[in-house]
């Protein structure tokens, strides 16, 4: 599960780099503004994701995301 | 889908359209002015998103048996 979160962060940063490059290519600040929004969303997602990791650890005694593949009832 | 994006990338790089603004360094002053100007709505919504994330993470991480 932690690796899933790490990969998501890397992907978000890659997309943000593309945003900034596009913004610098045309000399407009819109790319950096969009990257700031993406960064704010990534921060909120990381906090919720880590809280989910805590829940997973407490409920299943493992951080493996495949352990939570069945619904109760 | 990746093939579609690849084709579009090649097309965009090949077609040298007339670009009026030149690539230049955009400092933090212009970025901050853009944040306070046209993007003020996005800033407020981002703050609400962070608040919602904060409350959600607090509730999900509470240790109360």
CSV table of C-alpha atoms in Angstrom, one decimal, chain A:
chain,number,residue,atom,x,y,z
A,1,UNK,CA,0.0,0.0,0.0
A,2,UNK,CA,2.9,2.3,0.8
A,3,UNK,CA,4.4,1.6,-2.6
A,4,UNK,CA,1.0,2.4,-4.2
A,5,UNK,CA,1.1,5.9,-2.5
A,6,UNK,CA,4.7,6.4,-3.5
A,7,UNK,CA,3.9,5.6,-7.2
A,8,UNK,CA,0.9,8.0,-7.2
A,9,UNK,CA,3.1,10.8,-5.8
A,10,UNK,CA,5.7,10.2,-8.5
A,11,UNK,CA,3.1,10.3,-11.2
A,12,UNK,CA,1.6,13.5,-9.8
A,13,UNK,CA,5.0,15.1,-9.8
A,14,UNK,CA,5.7,14.0,-13.3
A,15,UNK,CA,2.4,15.6,-14.5
A,16,UNK,CA,3.3,18.7,-12.5
A,17,UNK,CA,6.6,18.9,-14.2
A,18,UNK,CA,4.9,18.8,-17.6
A,19,UNK,CA,2.6,21.6,-16.4
A,20,UNK,CA,5.5,23.8,-15.4
A,21,UNK,CA,7.4,23.1,-18.6
A,22,UNK,CA,4.3,24.1,-20.7
A,23,UNK,CA,3.9,27.3,-18.6
A,24,UNK,CA,7.5,28.3,-19.1
A,25,UNK,CA,7.4,27.5,-22.8
A,26,UNK,CA,4.8,30.2,-23.4
A,27,UNK,CA,6.0,32.6,-20.7
A,28,UNK,CA,2.8,32.4,-18.7
A,29,UNK,CA,2.4,31.8,-15.0
A,30,UNK,CA,-0.5,29.5,-15.5
A,31,UNK,CA,1.6,26.4,-15.4
A,32,UNK,CA,3.0,27.2,-12.0
A,33,UNK,CA,-0.5,28.0,-10.7
A,34,UNK,CA,-1.8,24.7,-11.9
A,35,UNK,CA,1.1,22.9,-10.3
A,36,UNK,CA,0.3,24.6,-7.0
A,37,UNK,CA,-3.2,23.3,-7.2
A,38,UNK,CA,-2.0,19.8,-8.1
A,39,UNK,CA,0.4,19.9,-5.1
A,40,UNK,CA,-2.4,21.0,-2.8
A,41,UNK,CA,-4.5,18.0,-4.0
A,42,UNK,CA,-1.6,15.7,-3.6
A,43,UNK,CA,-1.1,16.9,0.0
A,44,UNK,CA,-4.8,16.2,0.9
A,45,UNK,CA,-4.6,12.8,-0.8
A,46,UNK,CA,-1.4,11.9,1.0
A,47,UNK,CA,-2.9,12.6,4.4
A,48,UNK,CA,-6.0,10.6,3.6
A,49,UNK,CA,-3.9,7.8,2.1
A,50,UNK,CA,-1.7,7.5,5.2
A,51,UNK,CA,-4.8,7.5,7.4
A,52,UNK,CA,-6.1,4.6,5.3
A,53,UNK,CA,-2.7,2.8,5.7
A,54,UNK,CA,-3.2,3.1,9.5
A,55,UNK,CA,-6.7,1.7,9.2
A,56,UNK,CA,-5.4,-1.2,7.1
A,57,UNK,CA,-2.7,-1.9,9.7
A,58,UNK,CA,-5.1,-1.9,12.5
A,59,UNK,CA,-7.8,-4.0,10.8
A,60,UNK,CA,-5.7,-6.6,9.0
A,61,UNK,CA,-2.3,-6.5,10.7
A,62,UNK,CA,-0.7,-6.1,7.3
A,63,UNK,CA,-0.1,-3.2,4.9
A,64,UNK,CA,-0.7,-5.4,1.8
A,65,UNK,CA,-3.6,-3.8,-0.1
A,66,UNK,CA,-4.7,-7.2,-1.4
A,67,UNK,CA,-5.7,-8.2,2.2
A,68,UNK,CA,-8.7,-5.9,2.0
A,69,UNK,CA,-10.2,-7.4,-1.2
A,70,UNK,CA,-13.4,-8.8,0.3
A,71,UNK,CA,-16.4,-7.1,1.7
A,72,UNK,CA,-17.9,-8.1,5.0
A,73,UNK,CA,-21.3,-9.8,4.5
